[in-house]
GROMACS .gro file of C-alpha atoms in nm:
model
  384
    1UNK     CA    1   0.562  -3.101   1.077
    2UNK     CA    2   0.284  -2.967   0.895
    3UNK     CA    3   0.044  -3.248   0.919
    4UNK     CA    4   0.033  -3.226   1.275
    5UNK     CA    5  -0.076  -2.837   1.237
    6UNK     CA    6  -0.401  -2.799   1.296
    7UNK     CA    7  -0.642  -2.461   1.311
    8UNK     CA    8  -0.970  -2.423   1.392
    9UNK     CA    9  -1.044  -2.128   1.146
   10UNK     CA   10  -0.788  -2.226   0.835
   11UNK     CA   11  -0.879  -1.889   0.649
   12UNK     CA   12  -0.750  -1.697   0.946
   13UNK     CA   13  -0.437  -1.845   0.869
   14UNK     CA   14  -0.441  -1.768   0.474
   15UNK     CA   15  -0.479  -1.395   0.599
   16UNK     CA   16  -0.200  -1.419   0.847
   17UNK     CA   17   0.011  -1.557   0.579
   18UNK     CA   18  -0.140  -1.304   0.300
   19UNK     CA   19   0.046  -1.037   0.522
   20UNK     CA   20   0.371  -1.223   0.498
   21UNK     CA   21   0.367  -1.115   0.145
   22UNK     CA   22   0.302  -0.753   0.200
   23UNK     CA   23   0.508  -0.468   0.030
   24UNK     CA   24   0.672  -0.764  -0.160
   25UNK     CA   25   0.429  -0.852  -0.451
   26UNK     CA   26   0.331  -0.565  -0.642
   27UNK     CA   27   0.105  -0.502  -0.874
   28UNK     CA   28   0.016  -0.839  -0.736
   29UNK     CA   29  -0.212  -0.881  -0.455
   30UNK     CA   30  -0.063  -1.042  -0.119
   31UNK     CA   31  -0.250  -1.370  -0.110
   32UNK     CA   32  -0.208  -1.655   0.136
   33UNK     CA   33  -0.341  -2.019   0.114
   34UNK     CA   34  -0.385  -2.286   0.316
   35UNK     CA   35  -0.427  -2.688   0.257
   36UNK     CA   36  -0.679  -2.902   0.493
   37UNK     CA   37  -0.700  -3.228   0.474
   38UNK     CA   38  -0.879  -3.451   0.732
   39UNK     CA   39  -0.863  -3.149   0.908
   40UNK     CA   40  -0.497  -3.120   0.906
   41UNK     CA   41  -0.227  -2.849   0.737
   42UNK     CA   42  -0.129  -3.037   0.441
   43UNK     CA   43   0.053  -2.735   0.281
   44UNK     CA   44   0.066  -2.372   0.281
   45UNK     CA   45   0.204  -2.075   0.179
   46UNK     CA   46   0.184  -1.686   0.080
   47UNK     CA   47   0.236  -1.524  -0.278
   48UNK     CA   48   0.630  -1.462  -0.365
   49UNK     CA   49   0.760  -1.162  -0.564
   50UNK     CA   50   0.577  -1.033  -0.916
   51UNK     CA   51   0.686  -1.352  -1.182
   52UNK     CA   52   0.761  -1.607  -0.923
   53UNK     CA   53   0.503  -1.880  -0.792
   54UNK     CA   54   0.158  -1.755  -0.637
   55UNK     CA   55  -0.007  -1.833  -0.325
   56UNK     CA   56  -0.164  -2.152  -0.378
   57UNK     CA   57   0.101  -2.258  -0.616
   58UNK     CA   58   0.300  -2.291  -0.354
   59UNK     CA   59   0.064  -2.417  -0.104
   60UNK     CA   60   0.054  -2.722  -0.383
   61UNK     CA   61   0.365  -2.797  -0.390
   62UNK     CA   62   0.425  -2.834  -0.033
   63UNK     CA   63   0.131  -3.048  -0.037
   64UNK     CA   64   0.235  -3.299  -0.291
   65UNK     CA   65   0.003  -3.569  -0.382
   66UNK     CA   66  -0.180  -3.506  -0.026
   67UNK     CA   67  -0.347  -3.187  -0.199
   68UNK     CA   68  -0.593  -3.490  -0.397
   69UNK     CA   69  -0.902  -3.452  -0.229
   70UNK     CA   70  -0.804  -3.133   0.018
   71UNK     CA   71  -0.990  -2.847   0.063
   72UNK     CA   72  -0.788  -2.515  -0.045
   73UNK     CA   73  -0.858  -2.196   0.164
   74UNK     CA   74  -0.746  -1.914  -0.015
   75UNK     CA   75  -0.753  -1.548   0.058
   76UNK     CA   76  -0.856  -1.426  -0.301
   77UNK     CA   77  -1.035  -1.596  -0.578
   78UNK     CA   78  -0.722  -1.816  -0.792
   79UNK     CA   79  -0.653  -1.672  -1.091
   80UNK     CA   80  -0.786  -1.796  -1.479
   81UNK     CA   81  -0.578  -1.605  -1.726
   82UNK     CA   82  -0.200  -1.599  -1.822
   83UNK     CA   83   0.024  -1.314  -1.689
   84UNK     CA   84   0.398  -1.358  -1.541
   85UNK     CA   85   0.298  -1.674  -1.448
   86UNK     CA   86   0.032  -1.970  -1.568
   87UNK     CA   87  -0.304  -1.974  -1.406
   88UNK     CA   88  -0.346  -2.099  -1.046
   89UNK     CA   89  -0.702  -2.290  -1.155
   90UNK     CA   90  -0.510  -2.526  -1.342
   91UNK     CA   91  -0.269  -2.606  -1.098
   92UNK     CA   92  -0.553  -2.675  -0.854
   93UNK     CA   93  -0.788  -2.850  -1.086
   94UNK     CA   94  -0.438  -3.084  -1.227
   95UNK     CA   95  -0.337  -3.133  -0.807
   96UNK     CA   96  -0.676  -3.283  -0.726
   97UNK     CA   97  -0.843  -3.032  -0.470
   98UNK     CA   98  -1.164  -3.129  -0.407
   99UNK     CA   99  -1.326  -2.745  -0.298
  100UNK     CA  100  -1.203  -2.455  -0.275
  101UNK     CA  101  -1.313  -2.147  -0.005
  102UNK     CA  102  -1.259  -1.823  -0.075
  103UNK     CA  103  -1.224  -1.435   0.129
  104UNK     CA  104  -1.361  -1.259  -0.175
  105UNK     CA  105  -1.396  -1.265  -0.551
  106UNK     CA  106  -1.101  -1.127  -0.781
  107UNK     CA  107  -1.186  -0.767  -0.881
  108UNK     CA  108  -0.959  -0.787  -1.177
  109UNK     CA  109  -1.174  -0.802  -1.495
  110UNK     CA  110  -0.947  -1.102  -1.644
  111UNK     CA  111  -1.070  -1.289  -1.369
  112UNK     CA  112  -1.370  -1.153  -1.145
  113UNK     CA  113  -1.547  -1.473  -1.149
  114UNK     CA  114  -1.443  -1.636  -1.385
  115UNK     CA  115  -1.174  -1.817  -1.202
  116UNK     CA  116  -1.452  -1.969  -0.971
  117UNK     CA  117  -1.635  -2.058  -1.278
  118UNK     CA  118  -1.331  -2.244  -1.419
  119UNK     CA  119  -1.328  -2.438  -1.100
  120UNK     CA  120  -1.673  -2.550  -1.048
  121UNK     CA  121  -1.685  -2.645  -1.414
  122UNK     CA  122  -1.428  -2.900  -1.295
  123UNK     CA  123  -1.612  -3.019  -1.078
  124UNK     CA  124  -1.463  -2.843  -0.760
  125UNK     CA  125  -1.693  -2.714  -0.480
  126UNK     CA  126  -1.678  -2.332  -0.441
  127UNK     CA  127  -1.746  -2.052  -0.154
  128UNK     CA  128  -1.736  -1.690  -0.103
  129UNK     CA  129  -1.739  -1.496   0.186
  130UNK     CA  130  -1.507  -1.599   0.453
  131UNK     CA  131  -1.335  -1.317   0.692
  132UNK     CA  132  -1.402  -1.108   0.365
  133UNK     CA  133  -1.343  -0.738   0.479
  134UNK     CA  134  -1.014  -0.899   0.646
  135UNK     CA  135  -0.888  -0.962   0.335
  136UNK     CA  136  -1.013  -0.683   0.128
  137UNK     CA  137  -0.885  -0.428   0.388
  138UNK     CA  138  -0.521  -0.623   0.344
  139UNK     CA  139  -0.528  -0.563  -0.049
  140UNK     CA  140  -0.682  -0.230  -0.045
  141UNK     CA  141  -0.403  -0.115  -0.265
  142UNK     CA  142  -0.430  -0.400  -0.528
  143UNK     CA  143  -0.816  -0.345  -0.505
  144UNK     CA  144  -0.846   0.010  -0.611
  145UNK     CA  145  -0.551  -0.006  -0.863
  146UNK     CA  146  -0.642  -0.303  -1.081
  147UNK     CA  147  -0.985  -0.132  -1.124
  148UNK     CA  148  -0.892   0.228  -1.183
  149UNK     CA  149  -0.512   0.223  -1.255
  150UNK     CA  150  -0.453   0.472  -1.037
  151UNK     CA  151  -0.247   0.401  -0.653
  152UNK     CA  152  -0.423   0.390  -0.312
  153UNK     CA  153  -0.323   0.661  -0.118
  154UNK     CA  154  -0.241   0.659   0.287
  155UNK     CA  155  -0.153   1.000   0.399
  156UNK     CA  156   0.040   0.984   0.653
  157UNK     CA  157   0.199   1.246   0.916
  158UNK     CA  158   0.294   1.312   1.306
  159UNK     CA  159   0.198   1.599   1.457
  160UNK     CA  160   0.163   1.749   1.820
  161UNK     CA  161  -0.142   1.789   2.033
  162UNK     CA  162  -0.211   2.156   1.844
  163UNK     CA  163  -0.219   1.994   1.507
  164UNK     CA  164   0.147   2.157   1.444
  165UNK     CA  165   0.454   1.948   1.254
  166UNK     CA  166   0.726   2.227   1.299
  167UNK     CA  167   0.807   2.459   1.544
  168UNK     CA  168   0.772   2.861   1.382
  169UNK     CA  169   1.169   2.801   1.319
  170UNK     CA  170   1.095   2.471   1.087
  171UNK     CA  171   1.264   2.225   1.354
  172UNK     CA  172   1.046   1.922   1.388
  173UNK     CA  173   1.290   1.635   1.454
  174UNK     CA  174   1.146   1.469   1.631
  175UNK     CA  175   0.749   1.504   1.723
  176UNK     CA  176   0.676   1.115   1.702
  177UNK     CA  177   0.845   0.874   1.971
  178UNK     CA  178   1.107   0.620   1.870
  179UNK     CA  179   0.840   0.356   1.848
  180UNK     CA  180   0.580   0.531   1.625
  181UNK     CA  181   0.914   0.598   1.395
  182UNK     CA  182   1.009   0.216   1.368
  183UNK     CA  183   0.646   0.162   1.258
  184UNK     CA  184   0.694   0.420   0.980
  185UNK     CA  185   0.922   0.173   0.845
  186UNK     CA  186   0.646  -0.064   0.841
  187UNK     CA  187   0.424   0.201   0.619
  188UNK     CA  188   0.660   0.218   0.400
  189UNK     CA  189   0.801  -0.144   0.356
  190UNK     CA  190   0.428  -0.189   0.248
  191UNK     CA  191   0.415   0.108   0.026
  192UNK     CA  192   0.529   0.055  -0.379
  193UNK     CA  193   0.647   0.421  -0.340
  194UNK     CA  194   0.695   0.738  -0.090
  195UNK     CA  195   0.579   1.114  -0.194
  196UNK     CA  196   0.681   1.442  -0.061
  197UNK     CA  197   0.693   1.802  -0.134
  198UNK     CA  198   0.971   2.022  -0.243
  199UNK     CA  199   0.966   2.221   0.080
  200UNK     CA  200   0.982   1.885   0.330
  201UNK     CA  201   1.325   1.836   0.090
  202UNK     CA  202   1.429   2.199   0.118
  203UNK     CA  203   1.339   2.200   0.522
  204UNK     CA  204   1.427   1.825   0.621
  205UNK     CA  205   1.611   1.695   0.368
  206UNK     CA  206   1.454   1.308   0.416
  207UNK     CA  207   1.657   0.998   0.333
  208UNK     CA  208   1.322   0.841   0.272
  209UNK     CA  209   1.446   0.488   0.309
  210UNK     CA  210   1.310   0.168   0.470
  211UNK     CA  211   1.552   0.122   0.749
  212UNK     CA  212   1.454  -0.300   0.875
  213UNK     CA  213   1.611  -0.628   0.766
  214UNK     CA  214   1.453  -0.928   0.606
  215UNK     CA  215   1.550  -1.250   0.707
  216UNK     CA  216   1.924  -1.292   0.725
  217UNK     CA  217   2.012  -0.937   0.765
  218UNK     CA  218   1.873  -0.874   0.400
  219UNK     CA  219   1.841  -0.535   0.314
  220UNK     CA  220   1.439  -0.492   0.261
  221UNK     CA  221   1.324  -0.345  -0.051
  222UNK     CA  222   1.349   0.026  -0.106
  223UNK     CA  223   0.994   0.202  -0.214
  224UNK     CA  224   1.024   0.448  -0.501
  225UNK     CA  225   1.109   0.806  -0.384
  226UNK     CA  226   0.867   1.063  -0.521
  227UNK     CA  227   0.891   1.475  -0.492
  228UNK     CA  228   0.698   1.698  -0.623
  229UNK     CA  229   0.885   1.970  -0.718
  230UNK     CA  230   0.725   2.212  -0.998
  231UNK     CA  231   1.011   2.416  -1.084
  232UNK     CA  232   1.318   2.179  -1.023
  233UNK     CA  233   1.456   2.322  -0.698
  234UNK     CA  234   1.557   2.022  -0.529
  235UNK     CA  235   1.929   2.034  -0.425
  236UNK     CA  236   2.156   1.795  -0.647
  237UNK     CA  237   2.341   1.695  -0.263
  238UNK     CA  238   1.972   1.597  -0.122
  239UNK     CA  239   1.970   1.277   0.054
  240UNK     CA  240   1.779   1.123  -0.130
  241UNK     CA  241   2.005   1.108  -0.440
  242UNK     CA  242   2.264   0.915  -0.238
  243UNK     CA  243   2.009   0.603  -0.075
  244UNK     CA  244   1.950   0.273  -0.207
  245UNK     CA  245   1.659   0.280  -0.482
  246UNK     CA  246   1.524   0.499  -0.728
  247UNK     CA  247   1.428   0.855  -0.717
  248UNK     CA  248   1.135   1.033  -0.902
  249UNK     CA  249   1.119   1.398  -0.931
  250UNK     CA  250   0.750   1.501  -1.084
  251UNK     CA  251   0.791   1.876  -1.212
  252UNK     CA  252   0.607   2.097  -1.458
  253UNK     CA  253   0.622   2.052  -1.844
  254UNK     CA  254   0.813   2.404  -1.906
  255UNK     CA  255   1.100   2.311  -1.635
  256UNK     CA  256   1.417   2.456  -1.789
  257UNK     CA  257   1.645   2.084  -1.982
  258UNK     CA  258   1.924   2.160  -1.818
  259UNK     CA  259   1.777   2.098  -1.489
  260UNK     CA  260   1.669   1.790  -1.588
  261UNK     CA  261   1.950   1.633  -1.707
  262UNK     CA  262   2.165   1.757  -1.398
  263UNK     CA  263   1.877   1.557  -1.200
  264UNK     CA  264   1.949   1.279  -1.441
  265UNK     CA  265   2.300   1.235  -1.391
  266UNK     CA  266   2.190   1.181  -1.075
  267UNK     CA  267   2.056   0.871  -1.152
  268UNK     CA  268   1.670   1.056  -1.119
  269UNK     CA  269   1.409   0.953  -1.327
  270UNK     CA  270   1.164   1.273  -1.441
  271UNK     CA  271   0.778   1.265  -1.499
  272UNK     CA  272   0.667   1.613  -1.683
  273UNK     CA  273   0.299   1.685  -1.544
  274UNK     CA  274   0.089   1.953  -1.633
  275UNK     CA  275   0.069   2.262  -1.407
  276UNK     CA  276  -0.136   2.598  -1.308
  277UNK     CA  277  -0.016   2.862  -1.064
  278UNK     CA  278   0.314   2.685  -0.993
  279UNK     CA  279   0.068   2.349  -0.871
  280UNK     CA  280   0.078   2.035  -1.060
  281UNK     CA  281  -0.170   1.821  -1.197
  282UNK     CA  282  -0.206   1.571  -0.957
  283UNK     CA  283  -0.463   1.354  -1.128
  284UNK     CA  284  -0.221   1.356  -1.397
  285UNK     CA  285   0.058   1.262  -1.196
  286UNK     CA  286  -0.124   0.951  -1.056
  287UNK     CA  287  -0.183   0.813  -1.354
  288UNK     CA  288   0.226   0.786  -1.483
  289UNK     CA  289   0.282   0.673  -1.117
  290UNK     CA  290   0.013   0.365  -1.207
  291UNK     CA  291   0.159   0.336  -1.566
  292UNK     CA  292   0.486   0.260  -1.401
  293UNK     CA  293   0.287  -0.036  -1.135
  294UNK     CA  294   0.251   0.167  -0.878
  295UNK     CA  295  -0.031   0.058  -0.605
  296UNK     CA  296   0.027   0.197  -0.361
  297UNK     CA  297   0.136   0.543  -0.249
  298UNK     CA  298   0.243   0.685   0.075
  299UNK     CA  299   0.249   1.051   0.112
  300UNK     CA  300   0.422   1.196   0.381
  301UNK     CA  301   0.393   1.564   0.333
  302UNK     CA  302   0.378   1.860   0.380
  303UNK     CA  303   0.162   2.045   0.492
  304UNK     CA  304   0.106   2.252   0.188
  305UNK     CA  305   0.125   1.876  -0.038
  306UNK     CA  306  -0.097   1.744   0.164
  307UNK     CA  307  -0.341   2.006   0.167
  308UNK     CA  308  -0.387   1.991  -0.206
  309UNK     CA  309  -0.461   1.604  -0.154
  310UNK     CA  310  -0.701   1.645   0.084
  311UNK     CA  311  -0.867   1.935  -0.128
  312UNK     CA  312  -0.941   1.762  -0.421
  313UNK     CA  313  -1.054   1.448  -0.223
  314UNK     CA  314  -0.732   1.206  -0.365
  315UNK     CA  315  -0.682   1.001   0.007
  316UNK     CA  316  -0.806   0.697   0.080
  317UNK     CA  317  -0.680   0.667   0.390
  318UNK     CA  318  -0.536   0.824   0.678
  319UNK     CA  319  -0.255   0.765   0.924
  320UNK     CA  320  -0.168   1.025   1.176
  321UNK     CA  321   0.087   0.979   1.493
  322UNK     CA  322  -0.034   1.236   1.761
  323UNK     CA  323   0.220   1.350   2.040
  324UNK     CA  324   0.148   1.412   2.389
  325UNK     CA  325   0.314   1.794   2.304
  326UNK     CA  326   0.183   2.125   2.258
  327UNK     CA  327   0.387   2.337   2.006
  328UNK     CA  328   0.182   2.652   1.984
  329UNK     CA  329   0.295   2.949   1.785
  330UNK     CA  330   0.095   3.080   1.458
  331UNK     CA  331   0.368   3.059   1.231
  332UNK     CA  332   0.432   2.692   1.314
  333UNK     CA  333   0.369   2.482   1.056
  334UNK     CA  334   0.042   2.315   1.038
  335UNK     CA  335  -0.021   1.955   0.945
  336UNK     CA  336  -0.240   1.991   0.649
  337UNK     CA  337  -0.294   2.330   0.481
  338UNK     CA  338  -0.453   2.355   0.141
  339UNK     CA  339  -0.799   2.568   0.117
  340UNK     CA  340  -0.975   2.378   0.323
  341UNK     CA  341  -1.340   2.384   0.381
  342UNK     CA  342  -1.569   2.685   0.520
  343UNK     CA  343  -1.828   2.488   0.739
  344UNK     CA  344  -1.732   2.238   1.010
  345UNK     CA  345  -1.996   2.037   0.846
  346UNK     CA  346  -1.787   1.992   0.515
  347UNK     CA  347  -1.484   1.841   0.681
  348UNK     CA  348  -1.395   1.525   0.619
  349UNK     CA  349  -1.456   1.194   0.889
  350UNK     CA  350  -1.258   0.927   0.867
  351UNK     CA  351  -1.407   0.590   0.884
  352UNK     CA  352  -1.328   0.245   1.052
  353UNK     CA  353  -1.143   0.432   1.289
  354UNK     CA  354  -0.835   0.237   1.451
  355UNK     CA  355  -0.638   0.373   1.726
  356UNK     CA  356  -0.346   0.204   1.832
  357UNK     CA  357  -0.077   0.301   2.108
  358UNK     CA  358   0.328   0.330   2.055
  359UNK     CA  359   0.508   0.440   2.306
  360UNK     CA  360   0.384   0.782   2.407
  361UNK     CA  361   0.224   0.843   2.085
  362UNK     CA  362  -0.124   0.755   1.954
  363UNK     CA  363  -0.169   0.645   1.597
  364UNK     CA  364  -0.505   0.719   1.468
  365UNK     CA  365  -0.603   0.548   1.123
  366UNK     CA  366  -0.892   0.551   0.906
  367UNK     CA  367  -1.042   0.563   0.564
  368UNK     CA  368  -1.200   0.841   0.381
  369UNK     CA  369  -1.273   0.598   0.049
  370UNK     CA  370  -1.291   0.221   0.149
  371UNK     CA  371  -1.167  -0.048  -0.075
  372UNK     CA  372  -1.515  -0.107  -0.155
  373UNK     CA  373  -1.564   0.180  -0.331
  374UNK     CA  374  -1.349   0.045  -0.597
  375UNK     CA  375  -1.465  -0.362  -0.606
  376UNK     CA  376  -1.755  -0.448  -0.757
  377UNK     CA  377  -2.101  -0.573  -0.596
  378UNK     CA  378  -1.959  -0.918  -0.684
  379UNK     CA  379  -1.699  -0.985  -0.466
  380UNK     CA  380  -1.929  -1.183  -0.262
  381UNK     CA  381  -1.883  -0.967   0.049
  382UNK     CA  382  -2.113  -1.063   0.324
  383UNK     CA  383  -2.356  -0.858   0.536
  384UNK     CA  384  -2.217  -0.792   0.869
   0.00000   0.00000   0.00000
């Protein structure tokens, strides 16, 4: 039973809860909340899918009429304003809920604030500031979209000890262990949509899929499959024209109709972006991916793809599998390519650096632009 739950740090819960919801809510941010009363779990609960109930919506109605007088820990400032769903302020303010702690301020404009405001006009007690990077790290995505309306972007890739992804022949299946490749999964159950290049297609030919179960055996939710592929060359039999989901194919504005509506019948949706020397405008492209909701973006390569990201500075963060393996060769293909920069000095270090173990393989991760770079000074984040 609930009421016999107890937890000695209740926003720790909210966060473990918040990444229930991951991959699940977008544009939404994955938001858990927890119920104390007397120092027990009166109710609880994470956000559900974009138009159904939030966070501490739900939270409230476990709680019934023992949410009078709680305390609601919550992972993100409740919301003030009217989108697919009423506001979550009124719900607390109408249930009785006598304070309310929260991670970190909303950085959406309809609300930064003012949903705290709404409270404590009330009469509710308010806080800021609990496990705060915690929670900003877990909506990184939501953070930097809802203030630029542009995705977050992990790149992601496994390569070998030499930095290579391919042998000189192209064959690279497989680099990364059988555990590091379940945890792809992960990445991209979490991920609004997947991106590669036209030659990963040509050389690979990727189902690009999210291969787990929900509960029940349920068939999780497929990310958006993006290539980009300037001049249409993608083969109509690819893979990923016969998977479960939806397939994007970003090419140039001059790409010959005909192309495009055999891509079409394919059940492929087009987005014509701007390009020079055979390269599209990526900038370009990121904003119809955030016109269409998306938050954020995995990119899985190439080399050459990811080069241009990396380039013109467009990753935020970085996720890289490294096996125990030397590949050699100078014609094997190298992880990132691109220009790159002249002077060791100008590369580009990663940040809150994570390394984790799977199997045989390491998986380094790490931020080039944190999710702070796109929240305002008001979150409430505190000095560590």
């Amino acid at each position: 039973m609930l009421n016999e739950m107890k937890f000695s740090n209740p926003m720790e819960r909210a966060l473990s809860l918040a990444g229930l919801a991951l991959g699940s809510t977008s544009p939404n941010p994955a938001v858990g909340a927890v119920i104390i009363r007397s120092g027990e779990v009166v109710g609880e609960g994470y956000t559900q899918p974009a138009g159904q109930a939030h966070a501490e919506v739900v939270a409230l109605q476990q709680a019934g009429q023992a949410a009078r007088g709680a305390e609601l820990y919550v992972t993100l400032e409740p919301c003030c304003h009217y989108g697919r769903t009423p506001p979550c302020t009124r719900s607390i303010i109408e249930a009785g809920i006598s304070a309310v702690h929260m991670s970190v301020i909303d950085p959406n404009p309809l609300v930064s604030g003012k949903g705290r405001a709404e409270l404590e006009k009330a009469g509710i007690k308010t806080s800021v500031g609990y496990l705060e990077r915690e929670a900003l790290e877990l909506n990184e995505a939501y953070v930097k979209y809802i203030t630029t309306g542009i995705p977050f972007v992990t790149a992601k890739f496994a390569m070998s000890l030499d930095g290579k992804i391919a042998t000189w022949s192209g064959h690279s299946k497989y680099i990364s262990c059988e555990e590091s490749r379940r945890f792809v999964h992960t990445l991209r159950h979490n991920a609004d949509a997947i991106m590669v290049g036209i030659n990963t297609i040509l050389l690979d030919d990727p189902h690009l899929t999210v291969r787990i179960s929900g509960d029940g055996g349920t068939v999780i939710k497929q990310p958006l499959r993006v290539v980009v592929d300037s001049y249409g060359k993608t083969p109509l039999e690819a893979q990923i024209f016969k998977e479960p989901g939806r397939t994007v194919l970003a090419v140039a504005e001059d790409i010959e109709q005909d192309r495009v509506q055999a891509f079409q019948k394919k059940g492929a949706g087009i987005i014509k972006v701007q390009a020079a020397a055979g390269f599209l405008d990526l900038k370009g492209l990121f904003v119809e991916l955030g016109k269409r909701e998306i938050t954020n973006l995995l990119v899985e390569g190439g080399g050459t793809l990811l080069g241009s990201f990396f380039d013109q500075g467009l990753v935020d963060k970085v996720a890289v599998f490294v096996a125990p393996m030397i590949i050699g060769g100078k014609a094997a293909r190298s992880a990132v390519g691109g220009v790159g920069v002249e002077r060791v000095q100008e590369a580009k270090r990663l940040q809150e650096i994570a390394i984790t173990r799977f199997g045989e393989d390491v998986l380094i991760t790490g931020y080039l632009n944190r999710p702070e770079k796109y929240a305002s000074c008001s979150l409430g984040l505190s000095k560590k």
